[in-house]
Short mmCIF file of C-alpha atoms in Angstrom, two decimals:
data_model
loop_
_atom_site.label_atom_id
_atom_site.label_comp_id
_atom_site.label_asym_id
_atom_site.label_seq_id
_atom_site.Cartn_x
_atom_site.Cartn_y
_atom_site.Cartn_z
CA MET A 1 46.14 -29.81 -43.16
CA GLU A 2 47.70 -33.02 -42.38
CA LYS A 3 50.70 -31.19 -41.07
CA GLU A 4 48.72 -29.04 -38.95
CA ALA A 5 46.83 -32.03 -37.50
CA MET A 6 49.96 -33.77 -36.71
CA GLU A 7 51.29 -30.73 -35.00
CA GLY A 8 48.02 -30.32 -32.85
CA HIS A 9 47.00 -27.08 -34.16
CA VAL A 10 43.40 -27.89 -35.94
CA ASN A 11 40.96 -25.11 -35.57
CA VAL A 12 37.46 -26.50 -34.74
CA MET A 13 34.31 -24.27 -34.77
CA LEU A 14 32.07 -25.10 -31.78
CA PRO A 15 28.46 -24.06 -31.53
CA GLN A 16 27.98 -21.20 -29.05
CA GLU A 17 25.88 -23.22 -26.55
CA ASN A 18 28.86 -25.84 -26.10
CA LEU A 19 31.33 -23.20 -25.14
CA ARG A 20 32.90 -23.73 -21.69
CA SER A 21 35.46 -22.28 -19.55
CA ASP A 22 37.59 -24.08 -16.95
CA LEU A 23 37.65 -22.51 -13.43
CA PRO A 24 40.75 -22.46 -11.22
CA ASN A 25 39.31 -25.03 -8.69
CA GLY A 26 38.51 -27.57 -11.39
CA GLY A 27 34.64 -26.47 -12.08
CA ILE A 28 33.46 -26.11 -15.53
CA VAL A 29 30.96 -23.20 -16.54
CA LEU A 30 28.81 -24.04 -19.68
CA GLY A 31 27.50 -21.08 -21.72
CA HIS A 32 23.96 -21.99 -22.92
CA ASP A 33 22.04 -19.07 -24.11
CA LYS A 34 18.71 -21.15 -23.97
CA GLU A 35 19.27 -22.02 -20.46
CA ILE A 36 19.83 -18.33 -19.54
CA SER A 37 16.68 -17.35 -21.48
CA THR A 38 14.73 -20.00 -19.85
CA LEU A 39 15.87 -18.91 -16.15
CA GLN A 40 15.19 -15.45 -16.88
CA GLU A 41 11.62 -16.33 -18.11
CA GLU A 42 11.09 -18.18 -14.82
CA ILE A 43 12.56 -15.32 -12.67
CA SER A 44 10.05 -12.84 -14.23
CA ALA A 45 7.05 -15.27 -13.75
CA LEU A 46 8.18 -15.73 -10.05
CA ARG A 47 8.34 -12.15 -9.85
CA SER A 48 4.89 -11.65 -11.25
CA ARG A 49 3.58 -14.18 -8.85
CA GLN A 50 5.01 -12.39 -5.82
CA ARG A 51 3.38 -9.18 -6.79
CA HIS A 52 0.02 -11.32 -7.19
CA LEU A 53 0.56 -12.85 -3.72
CA ASN A 54 1.62 -9.56 -2.00
CA ARG A 55 -1.72 -7.98 -3.49
CA ARG A 56 -3.72 -10.93 -2.23
CA ARG A 57 -2.12 -10.67 1.29
CA ARG A 58 -2.63 -6.93 1.36
CA GLU A 59 -6.61 -7.57 0.44
CA ALA A 60 -6.83 -10.29 3.18
CA LEU A 61 -5.15 -8.03 5.70
CA GLY A 62 -7.26 -5.31 4.79
CA LYS A 63 -10.49 -7.55 5.32
CA LEU A 64 -9.18 -8.85 8.56
CA ILE A 65 -8.54 -5.13 10.03
CA ASP A 66 -12.07 -4.32 8.66
CA LEU A 67 -13.62 -7.17 10.54
CA LYS A 68 -11.84 -6.48 13.76
CA GLY A 69 -12.14 -2.71 13.26
CA SER A 70 -9.86 -0.20 12.39
CA ILE A 71 -9.72 1.31 15.66
CA ARG A 72 -9.42 -1.43 18.66
CA VAL A 73 -9.57 -0.90 22.39
CA PHE A 74 -7.45 -3.33 24.84
CA CYS A 75 -7.44 -2.95 28.49
CA ARG A 76 -4.57 -4.20 30.54
CA VAL A 77 -4.70 -4.91 34.18
CA ARG A 78 -1.64 -4.14 36.45
CA PRO A 79 -0.59 -6.58 39.15
CA SER A 80 -1.72 -5.43 42.55
CA ILE A 81 0.97 -3.87 44.65
CA SER A 82 0.91 -5.65 48.10
CA THR A 83 2.04 -3.55 51.04
CA SER A 84 1.58 -6.43 53.59
CA ASN A 85 1.37 -10.35 53.75
CA ILE A 86 -2.41 -10.14 53.98
CA LYS A 87 -3.93 -11.45 50.70
CA ILE A 88 -6.65 -9.12 49.58
CA LYS A 89 -9.27 -10.18 46.94
CA SER A 90 -8.92 -8.26 43.89
CA PRO A 91 -11.57 -5.77 42.89
CA VAL A 92 -11.19 -6.57 39.32
CA THR A 93 -12.89 -9.42 37.49
CA VAL A 94 -11.55 -10.11 34.02
CA GLU A 95 -13.05 -12.11 30.95
CA GLN A 96 -11.88 -12.10 27.42
CA GLU A 97 -13.65 -8.98 26.25
CA ASN A 98 -15.24 -7.64 29.67
CA ILE A 99 -13.81 -6.28 32.76
CA ALA A 100 -15.82 -5.42 35.89
CA VAL A 101 -14.22 -3.12 38.86
CA ARG A 102 -15.88 -3.26 42.16
CA ALA A 103 -15.26 -0.31 44.82
CA VAL A 104 -17.23 0.78 47.76
CA GLY A 105 -20.38 -1.05 46.72
CA ILE A 106 -20.04 0.10 43.25
CA LYS A 107 -19.54 -2.16 40.24
CA LYS A 108 -18.66 -0.73 36.99
CA ASP A 109 -18.51 -2.96 33.83
CA SER A 110 -16.84 -2.29 30.42
CA SER A 111 -16.45 -4.00 27.23
CA VAL A 112 -13.33 -3.90 25.08
CA ASP A 113 -11.98 -5.67 22.01
CA ARG A 114 -9.44 -7.63 24.51
CA VAL A 115 -8.70 -7.75 28.12
CA PHE A 116 -5.21 -8.66 29.43
CA ASP A 117 -5.44 -9.90 32.92
CA GLN A 118 -2.76 -9.27 35.83
CA GLU A 119 -0.68 -12.28 34.37
CA SER A 120 -0.40 -11.09 30.92
CA THR A 121 3.06 -10.74 29.20
CA GLN A 122 4.53 -8.17 26.97
CA ASP A 123 4.47 -10.98 24.36
CA ASP A 124 0.66 -11.30 25.01
CA VAL A 125 0.09 -7.71 24.20
CA PHE A 126 2.44 -7.34 21.27
CA HIS A 127 0.88 -10.57 19.39
CA GLU A 128 -2.45 -8.36 19.47
CA VAL A 129 -0.89 -5.46 17.80
CA LYS A 130 1.58 -7.34 15.57
CA PRO A 131 -0.68 -7.80 12.48
CA ILE A 132 -1.27 -3.97 12.04
CA LEU A 133 2.40 -3.36 11.50
CA ARG A 134 2.47 -5.23 8.09
CA SER A 135 -0.19 -2.44 7.13
CA ALA A 136 2.37 0.29 7.92
CA LEU A 137 4.69 -1.09 5.30
CA ASP A 138 1.91 -1.56 2.95
CA GLY A 139 1.58 2.39 3.08
CA HIS A 140 -0.95 2.84 5.71
CA ASN A 141 -0.67 5.28 8.89
CA VAL A 142 -0.76 2.97 11.86
CA CYS A 143 -0.73 4.40 15.62
CA ILE A 144 -0.44 2.43 18.91
CA LEU A 145 -1.49 4.48 21.71
CA ALA A 146 -1.27 3.73 25.53
CA PHE A 147 -3.72 5.66 27.81
CA GLY A 148 -4.23 5.63 31.60
CA GLN A 149 -3.59 7.19 34.97
CA THR A 150 -0.12 7.89 36.47
CA GLY A 151 1.38 4.61 37.58
CA THR A 152 -0.95 2.27 35.71
CA GLY A 153 2.01 0.82 33.74
CA LYS A 154 2.04 2.82 30.46
CA THR A 155 5.70 3.09 30.09
CA TYR A 156 6.08 -0.52 30.92
CA THR A 157 3.74 -1.73 28.36
CA MET A 158 5.06 0.62 25.73
CA GLU A 159 8.82 0.77 26.49
CA GLY A 160 9.34 -2.15 28.70
CA THR A 161 12.87 -3.01 30.21
CA SER A 162 16.13 -4.06 28.72
CA ASP A 163 15.20 -7.67 29.22
CA ASN A 164 11.69 -7.61 28.45
CA LEU A 165 10.93 -5.21 25.55
CA GLY A 166 7.74 -3.20 25.38
CA ALA A 167 5.62 -2.44 22.32
CA VAL A 168 7.69 0.22 20.83
CA PRO A 169 11.06 -1.50 20.42
CA ARG A 170 9.15 -4.88 19.51
CA ALA A 171 7.52 -2.85 16.73
CA ILE A 172 10.77 -1.32 15.44
CA GLN A 173 12.26 -4.92 15.24
CA GLU A 174 9.24 -6.18 13.60
CA LEU A 175 9.49 -3.48 10.78
CA PHE A 176 12.85 -3.96 9.85
CA SER A 177 12.23 -7.52 10.14
CA HIS A 178 9.49 -7.59 7.41
CA ALA A 179 11.35 -5.11 5.11
CA ALA A 180 14.30 -7.63 5.29
CA GLN A 181 12.05 -10.53 4.17
CA ASP A 182 10.28 -8.46 1.27
CA THR A 183 12.50 -8.61 -1.81
CA SER A 184 9.84 -6.96 -3.95
CA SER A 185 10.39 -3.73 -2.30
CA THR A 186 12.87 -1.11 -1.07
CA TYR A 187 12.27 0.40 2.08
CA SER A 188 14.07 3.55 3.92
CA PHE A 189 13.59 4.37 7.34
CA SER A 190 13.77 7.49 9.80
CA ILE A 191 12.71 7.94 13.36
CA SER A 192 11.62 10.89 15.29
CA MET A 193 10.67 11.35 18.99
CA LEU A 194 8.64 14.14 20.61
CA GLU A 195 7.86 14.97 24.22
CA VAL A 196 4.77 16.89 25.57
CA TYR A 197 5.80 18.11 28.98
CA MET A 198 4.30 20.89 31.04
CA GLY A 199 2.45 21.99 27.90
CA SER A 200 5.48 22.42 25.97
CA LEU A 201 7.11 20.16 23.13
CA ARG A 202 10.38 19.01 23.26
CA ASP A 203 12.39 17.13 20.69
CA LEU A 204 14.01 14.15 22.13
CA LEU A 205 16.39 13.45 19.19
CA ALA A 206 17.87 17.22 18.78
CA PRO A 207 21.60 17.71 19.28
CA ARG A 208 22.18 18.03 23.03
CA GLN A 209 22.91 21.60 24.00
CA GLN A 210 22.77 20.71 27.85
CA PRO A 211 23.91 17.98 30.08
CA LEU A 212 22.24 14.66 29.90
CA PHE A 213 21.49 14.53 33.30
CA ARG A 214 19.09 17.59 34.23
CA SER A 215 16.70 18.42 36.61
CA ILE A 216 12.85 17.98 35.85
CA GLU A 217 12.71 21.69 35.74
CA GLY A 218 15.01 21.99 32.92
CA ASN A 219 14.49 23.76 29.58
CA THR A 220 11.03 23.23 28.46
CA THR A 221 10.80 25.99 25.83
CA CYS A 222 8.82 25.22 22.91
CA ASN A 223 10.81 25.77 19.79
CA LEU A 224 8.61 23.57 17.53
CA SER A 225 5.39 24.54 15.62
CA ILE A 226 2.33 22.27 15.16
CA LEU A 227 0.94 22.77 11.46
CA ALA A 228 -1.72 21.14 9.76
CA THR A 229 -1.28 20.43 5.98
CA THR A 230 -3.90 20.87 3.31
CA SER A 231 -4.49 16.99 3.42
CA GLY A 232 -5.74 17.38 7.00
CA SER A 233 -2.62 15.75 8.67
CA VAL A 234 -0.79 17.29 11.32
CA GLN A 235 3.24 17.66 11.23
CA VAL A 236 5.64 19.23 13.59
CA GLU A 237 8.02 21.81 11.90
CA GLY A 238 11.39 21.41 12.98
CA LEU A 239 11.21 18.21 14.49
CA THR A 240 14.43 16.14 13.97
CA ASP A 241 14.04 13.34 11.82
CA VAL A 242 16.90 10.83 11.63
CA ALA A 243 17.54 8.26 8.99
CA VAL A 244 18.13 5.02 10.14
CA PRO A 245 19.63 2.54 7.77
CA ASP A 246 19.48 -0.78 9.98
CA LEU A 247 17.92 -2.00 13.24
CA LYS A 248 21.07 -1.29 15.29
CA LYS A 249 20.98 2.47 14.39
CA ALA A 250 17.28 2.76 15.05
CA ASN A 251 17.75 1.25 18.66
CA GLN A 252 20.55 3.29 19.41
CA TRP A 253 18.52 6.49 18.52
CA TYR A 254 15.39 5.10 20.26
CA CYS A 255 17.35 4.54 23.56
CA ARG A 256 18.80 8.10 23.24
CA GLY A 257 15.46 9.71 22.96
CA ARG A 258 14.20 7.55 26.07
CA ARG A 259 17.08 8.74 28.17
CA SER A 260 16.12 12.25 27.45
CA ARG A 261 12.68 12.16 28.82
CA SER A 262 11.52 14.09 31.78
CA THR A 263 11.20 11.61 35.06
CA SER A 264 10.44 12.32 38.52
CA GLY A 265 9.15 10.22 41.56
CA THR A 266 5.76 9.33 42.52
CA ASN A 267 4.17 7.48 45.21
CA VAL A 268 4.14 4.58 42.72
CA ASN A 269 7.27 4.68 40.90
CA ASN A 270 10.44 6.73 41.62
CA VAL A 271 11.31 7.25 38.17
CA SER A 272 8.06 7.85 36.58
CA SER A 273 7.70 9.44 33.12
CA ARG A 274 6.24 12.85 33.50
CA SER A 275 5.36 13.40 29.96
CA HIS A 276 3.55 12.13 26.89
CA CYS A 277 6.06 10.72 24.38
CA SER A 278 5.50 10.10 20.60
CA VAL A 279 7.58 7.77 18.63
CA CYS A 280 7.32 7.95 14.94
CA VAL A 281 8.91 5.63 12.39
#
């Protein structure tokens, strides 16, 4: 034993909790079973708390939607188009939840959940619909619908422009942003786009079988069927549904669908959308 000690070959048994290994950069990793066990318990407790908070958040959001109403109606006033330098008093009077329109001695009043005046922005509109998108990730069906006459700004509100996005591209961004922050669940996304034009259905994401730039009298044959399921929901049989793993792919497919829409000139807009478009995420 003394000889081995002098030659530096003494074998010493160390407790497992004091084992260590030297890293190439000079660091040290200590193996502590007790510390690992404690960390695992803390992680389990944090996950349990996260599930509890998510449940409370869903309950609070559900109560908020119930208070505001599961169906909410907004009204957005398009800025006046002036054809001369003469300033004309607007026939529209706007309040927070009321709008009055005067025409030829007649005044019509309407009450809605929120009125956006002529100076309202895309941000203002999206701020009102943003909370319900969280409900979509919680498993609820959510719909944002624009309704109005030709030239009233429906397409601008929903699609916007490249430098001033509308409700649909903002909603897609918001969904992916929420999904990235939520570590308690795993999400998979897909997108489909449908156009209702001249009484027919068109799949805007179907493989192209004709040139991108086509006349408005292009092929409008309906190859899709509208079916009602046993649960009462409505589905479009044969509609292309594309998996989108990330926001970049989602935007690419959405832009492709937009380019495929039917457009034509009107007295208000040279490239007015001549159809109803449904985007489903």
